[in-house]
Amino acid sequence: MLKIILTAIMAFLLAGCTVASPYVSEFRINPTILDSEVRAQTCNGKTLKVAKAFSSSALMSQNMNYGFGDYKIGSFTESQWAESPNREITSHILKTLQSAGLFKSALISNSKSRSDLVLETNIEEFTQFFSQDQKSSTVKVTISNTLIDAKTNTALRTKTFEQSEKAETLDAEGGVAALNKALSVVLTRQRDWLSGICE
């Protein structure tokens, strides 16, 4: 009988020492590319390679960071990206250009095929910001682009696109929705810009 009581007490004490880990929500980057009158097949004789986007190290991880006030940076503890923003945004740039049909082909950066053009992108901003009083939240997406002649390694054109959106709710989910909306606008403008390069 004493053995059973001691076992029950030990089980109770061990259960009390267990720390429950908070549930972590994962969010996807899934922009919707807007319709516009792009000049399809504008560069149908040229092949474009989409280089892996440059970005800060923070955008190369699944951590979901936010800005607070003028200088502070924080991280959501119970939310994270399903894939790193750097990887996902590069993937969506490629998908957008492939579906637009502007080039003979649009290739991933590690393709062994040669290309006529290379598109380099730098994700300068992909962040949710909270106001100092924590009563409002906005997001900002800024992506700069450089189109390079693959044969001469010469920069042909450069362009930066940025878009801000207000988050509907003051949490990570509201920020993700706003970031996807802002990214949709940026990628649409990027596609439209590239549609005119071979005219």
PDB file of C-alpha atoms in Angstrom:
ATOM      1  CA  MET A   1       0.000   0.000   0.000  1.00  0.00           C
ATOM      2  CA  LEU A   2       2.844   2.361   0.913  1.00  0.00           C
ATOM      3  CA  LYS A   3       4.501   1.626  -2.443  1.00  0.00           C
ATOM      4  CA  ILE A   4       1.344   2.655  -4.328  1.00  0.00           C
ATOM      5  CA  ILE A   5       1.048   5.905  -2.363  1.00  0.00           C
ATOM      6  CA  LEU A   6       4.708   6.805  -3.000  1.00  0.00           C
ATOM      7  CA  THR A   7       4.308   6.065  -6.730  1.00  0.00           C
ATOM      8  CA  ALA A   8       1.215   8.295  -6.882  1.00  0.00           C
ATOM      9  CA  ILE A   9       3.044  11.144  -5.087  1.00  0.00           C
ATOM     10  CA  MET A  10       6.045  10.889  -7.465  1.00  0.00           C
ATOM     11  CA  ALA A  11       3.777  10.893 -10.517  1.00  0.00           C
ATOM     12  CA  PHE A  12       1.972  13.983  -9.187  1.00  0.00           C
ATOM     13  CA  LEU A  13       5.245  15.830  -8.535  1.00  0.00           C
ATOM     14  CA  LEU A  14       6.676  14.981 -11.968  1.00  0.00           C
ATOM     15  CA  ALA A  15       3.471  16.103 -13.679  1.00  0.00           C
ATOM     16  CA  GLY A  16       3.681  19.409 -11.802  1.00  0.00           C
ATOM     17  CA  CYS A  17       7.180  20.017 -13.148  1.00  0.00           C
ATOM     18  CA  THR A  18       6.186  19.569 -16.775  1.00  0.00           C
ATOM     19  CA  VAL A  19       6.221  22.833 -18.745  1.00  0.00           C
ATOM     20  CA  ALA A  20       3.639  23.024 -21.505  1.00  0.00           C
ATOM     21  CA  SER A  21       5.001  24.505 -24.722  1.00  0.00           C
ATOM     22  CA  PRO A  22       2.712  27.053 -26.353  1.00  0.00           C
ATOM     23  CA  TYR A  23       1.080  26.069 -29.634  1.00  0.00           C
ATOM     24  CA  VAL A  24       2.889  27.738 -32.540  1.00  0.00           C
ATOM     25  CA  SER A  25       0.767  28.916 -35.480  1.00  0.00           C
ATOM     26  CA  GLU A  26       2.409  28.768 -38.910  1.00  0.00           C
ATOM     27  CA  PHE A  27       1.533  31.262 -41.635  1.00  0.00           C
ATOM     28  CA  ARG A  28       2.030  31.138 -45.390  1.00  0.00           C
ATOM     29  CA  ILE A  29       3.064  33.816 -47.821  1.00  0.00           C
ATOM     30  CA  ASN A  30       0.446  33.511 -50.536  1.00  0.00           C
ATOM     31  CA  PRO A  31      -0.036  36.701 -52.594  1.00  0.00           C
ATOM     32  CA  THR A  32      -2.702  37.101 -55.243  1.00  0.00           C
ATOM     33  CA  ILE A  33      -1.292  38.599 -58.433  1.00  0.00           C
ATOM     34  CA  LEU A  34      -3.603  41.276 -59.802  1.00  0.00           C
ATOM     35  CA  ASP A  35      -4.870  41.399 -63.363  1.00  0.00           C
ATOM     36  CA  SER A  36      -3.540  44.045 -65.703  1.00  0.00           C
ATOM     37  CA  GLU A  37      -2.853  44.459 -69.386  1.00  0.00           C
ATOM     38  CA  VAL A  38       0.641  43.011 -69.615  1.00  0.00           C
ATOM     39  CA  ARG A  39       2.269  42.716 -72.998  1.00  0.00           C
ATOM     40  CA  ALA A  40       2.538  38.931 -73.133  1.00  0.00           C
ATOM     41  CA  GLN A  41       5.397  37.401 -75.120  1.00  0.00           C
ATOM     42  CA  THR A  42       7.201  40.778 -75.078  1.00  0.00           C
ATOM     43  CA  CYS A  43      10.555  39.027 -74.588  1.00  0.00           C
ATOM     44  CA  ASN A  44       9.558  35.704 -76.095  1.00  0.00           C
ATOM     45  CA  GLY A  45      13.016  35.254 -77.601  1.00  0.00           C
ATOM     46  CA  LYS A  46      14.860  35.696 -74.304  1.00  0.00           C
ATOM     47  CA  THR A  47      15.374  33.482 -71.268  1.00  0.00           C
ATOM     48  CA  LEU A  48      15.290  34.975 -67.771  1.00  0.00           C
ATOM     49  CA  LYS A  49      16.882  33.486 -64.659  1.00  0.00           C
ATOM     50  CA  VAL A  50      15.469  34.593 -61.298  1.00  0.00           C
ATOM     51  CA  ALA A  51      18.289  34.812 -58.750  1.00  0.00           C
ATOM     52  CA  LYS A  52      17.650  33.981 -55.110  1.00  0.00           C
ATOM     53  CA  ALA A  53      16.551  37.179 -53.411  1.00  0.00           C
ATOM     54  CA  PHE A  54      18.959  39.065 -51.183  1.00  0.00           C
ATOM     55  CA  SER A  55      17.628  40.001 -47.749  1.00  0.00           C
ATOM     56  CA  SER A  56      18.564  40.472 -44.111  1.00  0.00           C
ATOM     57  CA  SER A  57      19.262  37.318 -42.112  1.00  0.00           C
ATOM     58  CA  ALA A  58      15.977  37.842 -40.265  1.00  0.00           C
ATOM     59  CA  LEU A  59      14.034  37.155 -43.474  1.00  0.00           C
ATOM     60  CA  MET A  60      15.991  33.961 -44.070  1.00  0.00           C
ATOM     61  CA  SER A  61      14.498  32.278 -40.993  1.00  0.00           C
ATOM     62  CA  GLN A  62      10.983  31.228 -40.059  1.00  0.00           C
ATOM     63  CA  ASN A  63      10.891  33.659 -37.135  1.00  0.00           C
ATOM     64  CA  MET A  64       8.167  36.255 -37.433  1.00  0.00           C
ATOM     65  CA  ASN A  65       9.521  39.631 -36.356  1.00  0.00           C
ATOM     66  CA  TYR A  66       7.781  42.986 -35.927  1.00  0.00           C
ATOM     67  CA  GLY A  67       8.761  46.608 -35.427  1.00  0.00           C
ATOM     68  CA  PHE A  68       7.649  48.625 -32.429  1.00  0.00           C
ATOM     69  CA  GLY A  69       7.934  52.386 -32.230  1.00  0.00           C
ATOM     70  CA  ASP A  70      10.887  53.944 -34.000  1.00  0.00           C
ATOM     71  CA  TYR A  71      13.695  51.557 -33.123  1.00  0.00           C
ATOM     72  CA  LYS A  72      12.599  48.368 -31.367  1.00  0.00           C
ATOM     73  CA  ILE A  73      12.326  44.921 -32.972  1.00  0.00           C
ATOM     74  CA  GLY A  74      10.488  41.981 -31.425  1.00  0.00           C
ATOM     75  CA  SER A  75       9.427  38.447 -32.337  1.00  0.00           C
ATOM     76  CA  PHE A  76       6.055  36.724 -32.059  1.00  0.00           C
ATOM     77  CA  THR A  77       6.541  33.758 -29.729  1.00  0.00           C
ATOM     78  CA  GLU A  78       3.505  31.757 -30.828  1.00  0.00           C
ATOM     79  CA  SER A  79       3.595  32.489 -34.565  1.00  0.00           C
ATOM     80  CA  GLN A  80       6.091  31.756 -37.294  1.00  0.00           C
ATOM     81  CA  TRP A  81       6.380  31.476 -41.077  1.00  0.00           C
ATOM     82  CA  ALA A  82       5.833  28.043 -42.636  1.00  0.00           C
ATOM     83  CA  GLU A  83       8.844  28.823 -44.871  1.00  0.00           C
ATOM     84  CA  SER A  84      11.323  31.681 -44.690  1.00  0.00           C
ATOM     85  CA  PRO A  85      10.091  34.897 -46.392  1.00  0.00           C
ATOM     86  CA  ASN A  86      13.251  35.013 -48.524  1.00  0.00           C
ATOM     87  CA  ARG A  87      12.574  31.569 -50.018  1.00  0.00           C
ATOM     88  CA  GLU A  88       8.836  32.096 -50.454  1.00  0.00           C
ATOM     89  CA  ILE A  89       9.066  35.532 -52.070  1.00  0.00           C
ATOM     90  CA  THR A  90      11.709  34.295 -54.531  1.00  0.00           C
ATOM     91  CA  SER A  91       9.401  31.394 -55.403  1.00  0.00           C
ATOM     92  CA  HIS A  92       6.416  33.695 -55.970  1.00  0.00           C
ATOM     93  CA  ILE A  93       8.462  36.030 -58.187  1.00  0.00           C
ATOM     94  CA  LEU A  94       9.371  33.049 -60.371  1.00  0.00           C
ATOM     95  CA  LYS A  95       5.785  31.740 -60.480  1.00  0.00           C
ATOM     96  CA  THR A  96       4.456  35.178 -61.395  1.00  0.00           C
ATOM     97  CA  LEU A  97       6.852  35.561 -64.309  1.00  0.00           C
ATOM     98  CA  GLN A  98       6.306  32.016 -65.546  1.00  0.00           C
ATOM     99  CA  SER A  99       2.527  32.464 -65.617  1.00  0.00           C
ATOM    100  CA  ALA A 100       2.781  35.900 -67.270  1.00  0.00           C
ATOM    101  CA  GLY A 101       4.472  34.440 -70.364  1.00  0.00           C
ATOM    102  CA  LEU A 102       6.702  37.468 -70.892  1.00  0.00           C
ATOM    103  CA  PHE A 103       9.808  35.416 -71.649  1.00  0.00           C
ATOM    104  CA  LYS A 104      10.704  32.342 -73.632  1.00  0.00           C
ATOM    105  CA  SER A 105      11.284  30.776 -70.234  1.00  0.00           C
ATOM    106  CA  ALA A 106      11.785  31.875 -66.629  1.00  0.00           C
ATOM    107  CA  LEU A 107      14.231  29.686 -64.718  1.00  0.00           C
ATOM    108  CA  ILE A 108      15.222  29.081 -61.111  1.00  0.00           C
ATOM    109  CA  SER A 109      18.610  30.384 -60.005  1.00  0.00           C
ATOM    110  CA  ASN A 110      20.319  26.995 -59.825  1.00  0.00           C
ATOM    111  CA  SER A 111      19.184  25.886 -63.287  1.00  0.00           C
ATOM    112  CA  LYS A 112      22.056  24.631 -65.435  1.00  0.00           C
ATOM    113  CA  SER A 113      20.501  26.229 -68.512  1.00  0.00           C
ATOM    114  CA  ARG A 114      22.036  29.452 -69.752  1.00  0.00           C
ATOM    115  CA  SER A 115      19.964  32.611 -69.741  1.00  0.00           C
ATOM    116  CA  ASP A 116      19.975  35.925 -71.579  1.00  0.00           C
ATOM    117  CA  LEU A 117      18.877  37.935 -68.549  1.00  0.00           C
ATOM    118  CA  VAL A 118      19.157  37.652 -64.766  1.00  0.00           C
ATOM    119  CA  LEU A 119      16.739  39.296 -62.352  1.00  0.00           C
ATOM    120  CA  GLU A 120      18.275  40.160 -58.988  1.00  0.00           C
ATOM    121  CA  THR A 121      15.977  41.249 -56.178  1.00  0.00           C
ATOM    122  CA  ASN A 122      16.637  42.630 -52.724  1.00  0.00           C
ATOM    123  CA  ILE A 123      13.905  42.364 -50.099  1.00  0.00           C
ATOM    124  CA  GLU A 124      14.561  45.577 -48.216  1.00  0.00           C
ATOM    125  CA  GLU A 125      11.450  45.461 -46.033  1.00  0.00           C
ATOM    126  CA  PHE A 126       8.853  42.830 -45.227  1.00  0.00           C
ATOM    127  CA  THR A 127       7.708  43.795 -41.764  1.00  0.00           C
ATOM    128  CA  GLN A 128       4.708  44.531 -39.578  1.00  0.00           C
ATOM    129  CA  PHE A 129       4.987  47.684 -37.466  1.00  0.00           C
ATOM    130  CA  PHE A 130       3.056  48.612 -34.320  1.00  0.00           C
ATOM    131  CA  SER A 131       2.512  52.200 -33.265  1.00  0.00           C
ATOM    132  CA  GLN A 132       4.036  53.420 -30.005  1.00  0.00           C
ATOM    133  CA  ASP A 133       0.623  53.351 -28.292  1.00  0.00           C
ATOM    134  CA  GLN A 134      -0.105  49.880 -29.761  1.00  0.00           C
ATOM    135  CA  LYS A 135      -3.429  51.080 -31.144  1.00  0.00           C
ATOM    136  CA  SER A 136      -2.614  50.562 -34.818  1.00  0.00           C
ATOM    137  CA  SER A 137      -0.478  48.366 -37.013  1.00  0.00           C
ATOM    138  CA  THR A 138       0.774  48.717 -40.581  1.00  0.00           C
ATOM    139  CA  VAL A 139       3.009  46.640 -42.817  1.00  0.00           C
ATOM    140  CA  LYS A 140       5.600  47.668 -45.363  1.00  0.00           C
ATOM    141  CA  VAL A 141       6.966  45.686 -48.303  1.00  0.00           C
ATOM    142  CA  THR A 142       9.898  47.079 -50.293  1.00  0.00           C
ATOM    143  CA  ILE A 143      11.655  45.123 -53.048  1.00  0.00           C
ATOM    144  CA  SER A 144      14.364  46.531 -55.304  1.00  0.00           C
ATOM    145  CA  ASN A 145      15.100  44.956 -58.677  1.00  0.00           C
ATOM    146  CA  THR A 146      18.089  44.877 -61.016  1.00  0.00           C
ATOM    147  CA  LEU A 147      17.856  43.356 -64.480  1.00  0.00           C
ATOM    148  CA  ILE A 148      21.241  42.122 -65.700  1.00  0.00           C
ATOM    149  CA  ASP A 149      22.554  41.097 -69.119  1.00  0.00           C
ATOM    150  CA  ALA A 150      23.899  37.601 -68.418  1.00  0.00           C
ATOM    151  CA  LYS A 151      26.542  37.761 -71.146  1.00  0.00           C
ATOM    152  CA  THR A 152      28.121  41.074 -70.165  1.00  0.00           C
ATOM    153  CA  ASN A 153      27.084  41.179 -66.481  1.00  0.00           C
ATOM    154  CA  THR A 154      25.854  44.705 -67.124  1.00  0.00           C
ATOM    155  CA  ALA A 155      22.934  46.181 -65.202  1.00  0.00           C
ATOM    156  CA  LEU A 156      20.284  47.141 -67.745  1.00  0.00           C
ATOM    157  CA  ARG A 157      17.546  48.523 -65.508  1.00  0.00           C
ATOM    158  CA  THR A 158      16.813  49.045 -61.833  1.00  0.00           C
ATOM    159  CA  LYS A 159      13.544  49.726 -60.077  1.00  0.00           C
ATOM    160  CA  THR A 160      12.253  49.687 -56.500  1.00  0.00           C
ATOM    161  CA  PHE A 161       8.662  48.974 -55.547  1.00  0.00           C
ATOM    162  CA  GLU A 162       7.127  49.534 -52.132  1.00  0.00           C
ATOM    163  CA  GLN A 163       3.679  49.219 -50.660  1.00  0.00           C
ATOM    164  CA  SER A 164       2.198  49.834 -47.203  1.00  0.00           C
ATOM    165  CA  GLU A 165      -1.081  48.430 -45.882  1.00  0.00           C
ATOM    166  CA  LYS A 166      -2.976  48.807 -42.637  1.00  0.00           C
ATOM    167  CA  ALA A 167      -3.471  45.611 -40.635  1.00  0.00           C
ATOM    168  CA  GLU A 168      -7.107  44.904 -39.825  1.00  0.00           C
ATOM    169  CA  THR A 169      -6.256  43.283 -36.482  1.00  0.00           C
ATOM    170  CA  LEU A 170      -3.437  43.949 -34.008  1.00  0.00           C
ATOM    171  CA  ASP A 171      -1.886  40.485 -34.093  1.00  0.00           C
ATOM    172  CA  ALA A 172       0.339  38.290 -36.242  1.00  0.00           C
ATOM    173  CA  GLU A 173      -2.581  37.022 -38.340  1.00  0.00           C
ATOM    174  CA  GLY A 174      -3.650  40.569 -39.193  1.00  0.00           C
ATOM    175  CA  GLY A 175      -0.069  41.387 -40.143  1.00  0.00           C
ATOM    176  CA  VAL A 176       0.222  38.329 -42.379  1.00  0.00           C
ATOM    177  CA  ALA A 177      -2.968  39.234 -44.248  1.00  0.00           C
ATOM    178  CA  ALA A 178      -1.712  42.791 -44.785  1.00  0.00           C
ATOM    179  CA  LEU A 179       1.764  41.602 -45.839  1.00  0.00           C
ATOM    180  CA  ASN A 180       0.233  39.284 -48.435  1.00  0.00           C
ATOM    181  CA  LYS A 181      -1.906  42.129 -49.740  1.00  0.00           C
ATOM    182  CA  ALA A 182       1.080  44.496 -49.991  1.00  0.00           C
ATOM    183  CA  LEU A 183       3.249  41.814 -51.617  1.00  0.00           C
ATOM    184  CA  SER A 184       0.516  41.193 -54.198  1.00  0.00           C
ATOM    185  CA  VAL A 185       0.719  44.832 -55.267  1.00  0.00           C
ATOM    186  CA  VAL A 186       4.542  44.826 -55.383  1.00  0.00           C
ATOM    187  CA  LEU A 187       4.772  41.626 -57.449  1.00  0.00           C
ATOM    188  CA  THR A 188       2.093  42.881 -59.843  1.00  0.00           C
ATOM    189  CA  ARG A 189       4.019  46.131 -60.372  1.00  0.00           C
ATOM    190  CA  GLN A 190       7.247  44.185 -60.816  1.00  0.00           C
ATOM    191  CA  ARG A 191       5.649  42.011 -63.516  1.00  0.00           C
ATOM    192  CA  ASP A 192       4.203  45.038 -65.311  1.00  0.00           C
ATOM    193  CA  TRP A 193       7.603  46.760 -65.223  1.00  0.00           C
ATOM    194  CA  LEU A 194       9.290  43.737 -66.759  1.00  0.00           C
ATOM    195  CA  SER A 195       6.619  43.515 -69.445  1.00  0.00           C
ATOM    196  CA  GLY A 196       8.022  46.656 -71.058  1.00  0.00           C
ATOM    197  CA  ILE A 197      11.746  45.938 -71.071  1.00  0.00           C
ATOM    198  CA  CYS A 198      11.969  44.438 -74.564  1.00  0.00           C
ATOM    199  CA  GLU A 199       9.933  47.033 -76.406  1.00  0.00           C
TER     200      GLU A 199
END
